[in-house]
Coordinates of C-alpha atoms in Angstrom, one line a residue:
M9 CA -8.8 3.6 19.5
T10 CA -5.4 4.7 18.3
L11 CA -3.7 2.9 15.4
T12 CA 0.1 2.9 15.5
P13 CA 1.8 2.3 12.2
R14 CA 5.4 1.1 12.3
S15 CA 7.4 2.5 9.4
T16 CA 10.8 2.1 7.7
H17 CA 12.2 5.3 6.2
L18 CA 14.1 5.2 2.9
A19 CA 15.6 8.0 0.8
P20 CA 14.6 7.5 -2.8
S21 CA 18.2 6.7 -3.8
Q22 CA 18.2 3.7 -1.4
S23 CA 15.3 2.0 -3.2
V24 CA 16.1 2.6 -6.9
F25 CA 18.8 1.7 -9.4
Y26 CA 20.4 4.6 -11.2
S27 CA 20.4 4.6 -15.0
P28 CA 24.0 4.4 -16.2
S29 CA 23.6 7.3 -18.6
P30 CA 21.1 10.2 -19.0
V31 CA 18.1 9.8 -21.2
A32 CA 19.2 11.0 -24.6
T33 CA 15.9 12.4 -25.8
P34 CA 13.4 14.4 -23.8
V35 CA 10.1 12.5 -23.5
A36 CA 6.7 14.2 -23.1
V37 CA 4.1 12.3 -21.1
T38 CA 0.5 13.0 -21.9
P39 CA -1.7 13.3 -18.8
R40 CA -4.0 10.3 -18.5
R41 CA -7.5 10.7 -17.2
S42 CA -9.2 8.1 -15.1
N43 CA -12.5 8.4 -13.3
S44 CA -12.5 12.1 -14.1
H45 CA -9.2 12.7 -12.4
P46 CA -6.1 13.4 -14.5
A47 CA -2.9 11.5 -13.7
A48 CA -0.5 13.4 -11.5
R49 CA 1.4 15.7 -13.9
L50 CA 5.1 15.4 -14.4
R51 CA 7.0 16.2 -17.6
L52 CA 10.2 14.2 -18.1
R53 CA 13.3 16.0 -19.3
C54 CA 16.8 14.8 -20.0
C55 CA 19.1 15.3 -17.0
C56 CA 21.4 17.3 -19.3
S57 CA 18.7 19.4 -21.0
A58 CA 18.8 23.2 -20.9
G59 CA 15.8 24.0 -18.8
D60 CA 15.2 26.2 -15.8
P61 CA 16.9 24.3 -12.9
A62 CA 14.4 25.8 -10.5
A63 CA 11.6 24.1 -12.3
M64 CA 13.2 20.6 -12.0
V65 CA 12.5 18.1 -9.3
K66 CA 13.4 14.4 -8.9
A67 CA 11.0 11.5 -9.4
I68 CA 11.2 7.8 -9.6
R69 CA 10.2 6.7 -13.1
V70 CA 9.4 3.4 -14.8
H71 CA 10.2 3.1 -18.5
E72 CA 9.9 -0.6 -18.8
L73 CA 8.2 -3.3 -16.7
G74 CA 10.3 -5.4 -14.4
G75 CA 11.9 -5.8 -11.0
P76 CA 13.2 -3.0 -8.7
E77 CA 15.9 -2.4 -11.3
A78 CA 13.2 -0.8 -13.5
L79 CA 13.0 2.2 -11.1
R80 CA 15.0 5.2 -12.3
W81 CA 15.7 8.4 -10.3
E82 CA 15.3 11.2 -12.9
E83 CA 14.7 14.9 -13.2
V84 CA 11.2 16.0 -14.2
E85 CA 9.4 19.3 -14.7
V86 CA 6.3 19.8 -12.6
G87 CA 4.8 22.9 -14.1
E88 CA 2.0 25.0 -12.7
P89 CA -1.4 23.8 -11.4
G90 CA -4.4 24.3 -13.6
D91 CA -8.1 24.7 -12.7
G92 CA -9.0 22.7 -9.7
E93 CA -5.4 21.5 -9.1
I94 CA -2.7 22.0 -6.4
R95 CA 1.0 21.5 -6.5
I96 CA 2.4 19.8 -3.4
R97 CA 6.0 19.2 -2.2
N98 CA 5.9 15.7 -0.9
T99 CA 7.5 15.2 2.6
A100 CA 6.6 11.5 3.1
I101 CA 5.5 9.0 0.6
G102 CA 3.8 5.7 1.3
V103 CA 5.1 2.5 -0.4
N104 CA 2.5 -0.1 -1.1
F105 CA 2.3 -3.5 -2.9
I106 CA 0.0 -2.0 -5.5
D107 CA 3.1 0.0 -6.7
V108 CA 4.8 -3.3 -7.3
Y109 CA 1.9 -4.6 -9.3
F110 CA 2.0 -1.6 -11.6
R111 CA 5.8 -1.8 -12.0
K112 CA 5.5 -5.5 -12.9
G113 CA 2.5 -5.0 -15.3
V114 CA 0.0 -6.9 -13.2
Y115 CA -2.0 -3.8 -13.3
P116 CA -1.6 -1.9 -16.6
A117 CA -0.3 1.7 -16.9
P118 CA 1.0 3.5 -19.9
L119 CA 4.8 3.8 -20.0
P120 CA 6.7 5.7 -18.8
F121 CA 5.0 6.4 -15.5
T122 CA 5.7 7.6 -11.9
P123 CA 4.5 5.0 -9.3
G124 CA 3.0 5.8 -6.0
M125 CA -0.5 6.0 -4.6
E126 CA -0.2 8.0 -1.4
A127 CA 1.8 10.9 0.1
V128 CA 1.8 13.7 2.5
G129 CA 3.1 17.1 1.6
V130 CA 2.9 20.9 1.7
V131 CA 0.9 22.9 -0.9
T132 CA 3.3 25.1 -2.9
A133 CA 0.8 26.5 -5.5
V134 CA -2.9 26.5 -6.2
G135 CA -4.8 26.7 -9.5
P136 CA -6.5 29.8 -10.7
G137 CA -9.5 30.8 -8.6
L138 CA -9.2 27.7 -6.3
T139 CA -10.7 28.1 -2.9
G140 CA -10.4 25.8 0.1
R141 CA -6.7 25.2 -0.3
K142 CA -3.8 27.6 0.1
V143 CA 0.0 27.6 0.0
G144 CA 1.4 26.2 3.1
D145 CA -1.4 23.7 3.8
V146 CA -0.3 20.3 4.9
V147 CA -2.4 17.7 3.0
A148 CA -2.5 14.0 2.3
Y149 CA -4.0 11.9 -0.4
A150 CA -4.3 8.2 -1.3
G151 CA -5.5 6.4 -4.4
K152 CA -5.7 8.0 -7.8
P153 CA -3.9 9.8 -9.4
M154 CA -0.8 7.6 -9.4
G155 CA 2.5 9.5 -9.2
S156 CA 3.5 10.1 -5.6
Y157 CA 7.1 8.9 -6.0
A158 CA 8.3 12.4 -6.7
E159 CA 9.6 15.4 -4.8
E160 CA 6.7 17.5 -6.1
Q161 CA 3.6 16.8 -8.1
I162 CA 0.3 18.3 -9.3
I163 CA -2.9 16.6 -8.2
P164 CA -6.6 17.5 -8.2
A165 CA -7.4 19.5 -5.1
D166 CA -10.5 17.5 -4.3
V167 CA -8.5 14.3 -3.6
A168 CA -6.4 16.0 -0.9
V169 CA -7.4 16.0 2.8
P170 CA -5.9 18.2 5.5
V171 CA -3.5 16.6 8.0
P172 CA -4.2 17.7 11.6
P173 CA -1.3 19.5 13.2
K174 CA -0.9 16.8 15.9
V175 CA -0.3 14.1 13.2
D176 CA 3.2 14.0 11.9
H177 CA 3.8 13.6 8.2
K178 CA 5.4 10.1 8.4
T179 CA 2.5 8.7 10.4
A180 CA -0.1 10.1 8.0
A181 CA 1.7 8.8 5.0
A182 CA 2.0 5.3 6.6
I183 CA -1.6 5.1 7.5
M184 CA -3.7 6.6 4.6
L185 CA -4.1 3.9 2.0
K186 CA -3.4 1.1 4.5
G187 CA -5.8 2.5 7.0
M188 CA -8.6 2.9 4.5
T189 CA -7.9 -0.7 3.4
V190 CA -8.2 -2.0 6.9
H191 CA -11.4 -0.1 7.6
M192 CA -13.0 -1.7 4.6
L193 CA -11.7 -5.2 5.6
V194 CA -12.9 -5.2 9.2
R195 CA -16.1 -3.0 8.9
R196 CA -17.5 -3.6 5.4
I197 CA -16.2 -6.8 3.9
F198 CA -16.5 -8.9 7.1
K199 CA -17.7 -6.9 10.1
V200 CA -15.5 -8.1 13.0
E201 CA -17.2 -8.2 16.4
T202 CA -16.5 -9.2 19.9
G203 CA -16.2 -13.0 20.2
H204 CA -14.9 -13.5 16.6
T205 CA -11.6 -15.3 16.0
V206 CA -9.7 -13.9 13.1
L207 CA -6.6 -15.1 11.3
V208 CA -4.3 -12.5 9.7
H209 CA -1.6 -13.6 7.3
A210 CA 1.5 -11.3 7.1
A211 CA 0.6 -10.0 10.5
A212 CA 3.7 -7.8 10.8
G213 CA 3.2 -6.1 7.5
G214 CA 1.9 -2.6 6.8
V215 CA -1.8 -3.6 6.5
G216 CA -1.4 -6.7 8.8
S217 CA -0.1 -4.7 11.7
L218 CA -3.0 -2.2 11.5
L219 CA -5.5 -5.0 11.0
C220 CA -4.4 -6.8 14.1
Q221 CA -4.7 -3.7 16.2
W222 CA -8.1 -2.9 14.9
A223 CA -9.5 -6.4 15.3
N224 CA -8.1 -6.6 18.8
A225 CA -9.8 -3.3 19.7
L226 CA -13.1 -4.6 18.4
G227 CA -12.9 -7.5 20.8
A228 CA -11.8 -10.3 18.5
T229 CA -9.3 -13.0 19.3
V230 CA -6.5 -12.4 16.8
I231 CA -4.2 -15.0 15.3
G232 CA -1.3 -13.8 13.1
T233 CA 1.2 -15.6 10.9
V234 CA 4.8 -14.4 10.5
S235 CA 8.1 -15.7 9.2
N236 CA 10.5 -15.0 12.1
E237 CA 11.0 -14.2 15.7
E238 CA 11.4 -10.4 15.1
K239 CA 8.1 -10.2 13.3
A240 CA 6.5 -12.4 16.0
T241 CA 7.5 -9.7 18.5
H242 CA 6.0 -7.0 16.4
A243 CA 2.8 -9.0 15.9
H244 CA 2.3 -9.6 19.6
F245 CA 2.9 -5.9 20.2
D246 CA 0.2 -5.0 17.6
G247 CA -2.5 -7.1 19.3
C248 CA -2.1 -10.7 18.2
H249 CA -3.2 -13.1 21.0
H250 CA -1.5 -16.0 19.2
V251 CA 1.4 -15.8 16.7
I252 CA 2.2 -18.7 14.3
M253 CA 5.6 -18.9 12.6
Y254 CA 4.7 -20.5 9.3
T255 CA 8.4 -21.4 8.7
K256 CA 8.4 -23.7 11.8
E257 CA 4.7 -24.7 12.3
D258 CA 1.9 -25.9 10.1
V259 CA -0.6 -23.1 10.1
A260 CA -3.8 -25.1 9.8
T261 CA -2.8 -27.6 12.5
R262 CA -1.8 -24.8 14.9
V263 CA -5.1 -22.9 14.2
K264 CA -7.1 -26.0 15.0
E265 CA -5.2 -26.3 18.3
I266 CA -5.8 -22.7 19.3
T267 CA -9.5 -22.8 18.5
G268 CA -10.2 -26.3 19.9
G269 CA -10.9 -27.7 16.4
K270 CA -13.5 -25.1 15.5
G271 CA -11.5 -22.9 13.2
V272 CA -11.7 -19.1 12.7
N273 CA -14.6 -16.9 11.6
V274 CA -12.5 -15.1 9.0
V275 CA -9.1 -15.3 7.3
Y276 CA -7.6 -12.1 5.9
D277 CA -5.1 -13.2 3.3
S278 CA -2.8 -10.8 1.5
V279 CA -0.3 -13.5 0.5
G280 CA -2.3 -15.5 -2.1
K281 CA -0.8 -18.6 -3.7
D282 CA 1.3 -19.8 -0.8
T283 CA -1.5 -19.5 1.8
Y284 CA -4.8 -20.1 0.0
K285 CA -5.3 -23.8 0.8
A286 CA -4.2 -23.4 4.4
S287 CA -6.6 -20.5 4.7
L288 CA -9.5 -22.6 3.7
E289 CA -8.5 -25.3 6.2
C290 CA -8.4 -22.8 9.0
L291 CA -12.0 -21.6 8.6
A292 CA -14.9 -22.6 10.8
S293 CA -18.2 -23.7 9.2
R294 CA -19.6 -20.8 7.2
G295 CA -16.4 -18.9 7.6
F296 CA -15.1 -16.1 5.3
L297 CA -11.9 -16.1 3.3
V298 CA -11.0 -12.5 2.4
S299 CA -8.3 -12.6 -0.3
F300 CA -7.0 -9.1 -0.8
G301 CA -3.5 -9.5 -2.0
Q302 CA -1.2 -11.9 -3.9
S303 CA 2.4 -11.2 -2.7
S304 CA 3.3 -14.8 -3.5
G305 CA 1.4 -14.9 -6.7
S306 CA -2.2 -15.5 -7.7
P307 CA -4.0 -18.4 -6.1
D308 CA -4.7 -21.4 -8.3
P309 CA -8.2 -21.7 -9.8
I310 CA -10.7 -22.9 -7.2
S311 CA -13.3 -25.6 -7.3
M312 CA -16.7 -24.9 -5.8
G313 CA -16.3 -28.2 -3.9
D314 CA -13.5 -26.5 -1.9
L315 CA -16.2 -24.3 -0.4
A316 CA -19.1 -26.7 -0.2
S317 CA -18.0 -29.0 2.6
K318 CA -18.1 -26.3 5.3
S319 CA -20.4 -23.8 3.4
L320 CA -17.5 -21.4 3.2
F321 CA -17.6 -17.9 1.7
L322 CA -14.9 -16.4 -0.5
T323 CA -14.5 -12.8 -1.5
R324 CA -11.8 -10.9 -3.4
P325 CA -12.4 -7.2 -2.7
S326 CA -10.8 -4.4 -4.8
V327 CA -8.8 -2.2 -2.5
M328 CA -7.4 0.9 -2.9
H329 CA 10.8 -3.3 -4.5
A330 CA 13.2 -5.7 -3.4
D331 CA 12.9 -6.0 0.4
L332 CA 9.1 -5.4 0.2
E333 CA 8.6 -8.2 -2.3
A334 CA 10.9 -10.6 -0.3
R335 CA 8.7 -9.9 2.8
K336 CA 11.8 -8.7 4.6
T337 CA 10.0 -5.6 5.9
S338 CA 7.6 -5.2 8.7
G339 CA 5.2 -2.3 9.2
S340 CA 4.9 0.5 6.6
V341 CA 7.7 1.5 4.2
L342 CA 8.0 5.2 3.4
L343 CA 10.1 7.3 1.0
I344 CA 11.4 10.5 2.4
P345 CA 12.3 12.9 -0.4

């Protein structure tokens, strides 16, 4: 099975708002350790400071929580890798909804910080005595440490994996975090098998498009929801047998028609508040609702009675910008430094 991510490419300046004036005072950022891995190390300097220009790179920074306007394109100093670390020059950076959650403060992070949870790049330096990685290696990483929205960064060497020569950088960056998420959703949270019927909300999105392909390859009947005709075309291409435009049709009613009144075995819901009730209505007896995102906001508190009538199961797994939040994008969004 080959998964094919669709990606939108942005230069960092296309997705951020510039600060009207340079930062007046240099700010030192103390590396933060989490689960034994330090945060990706970048030291912020004023754009007009007297440093070595060769040591400066650009990064997207967040100094205060908020909307896309909180993203600032600034110069930072990367420094040299320490023990067990490598420095990488990012060539393609994945953009994910978890980045939005950090920027808004849904997930806490000490300010200021550099967002970004995945990237592909070329190793430009290795720490003292490090083996297994060398300058020139093409590597990818996803998850912690946060900080991939930068031209260069330092990360622990053990979180980087080699990118095969036949896989281009953009494809690797588009599929790392999303691909691992989809694997967990269809093989570990609810194991999709031949004969199952699945409903995928936001079927044309980054995770949704991969999820539809994978579920189709496993032999499931795939129903996807989208907002417009263009996304419907994408969803069909990505393996949806049935596509519902929720802007024109009632999702629960249409699902019942497609399934002959039975409902689906599992709903994969990354939307949250706007889709939660319809998702429950779409489920067959003893069906699974997998809520793994909240792009429309957190679902309202549930009553156990909502699950009891059909003996439903509900799970909320923990899985590791303007157009993105407005759901105007389809496929994966990448930053190209």
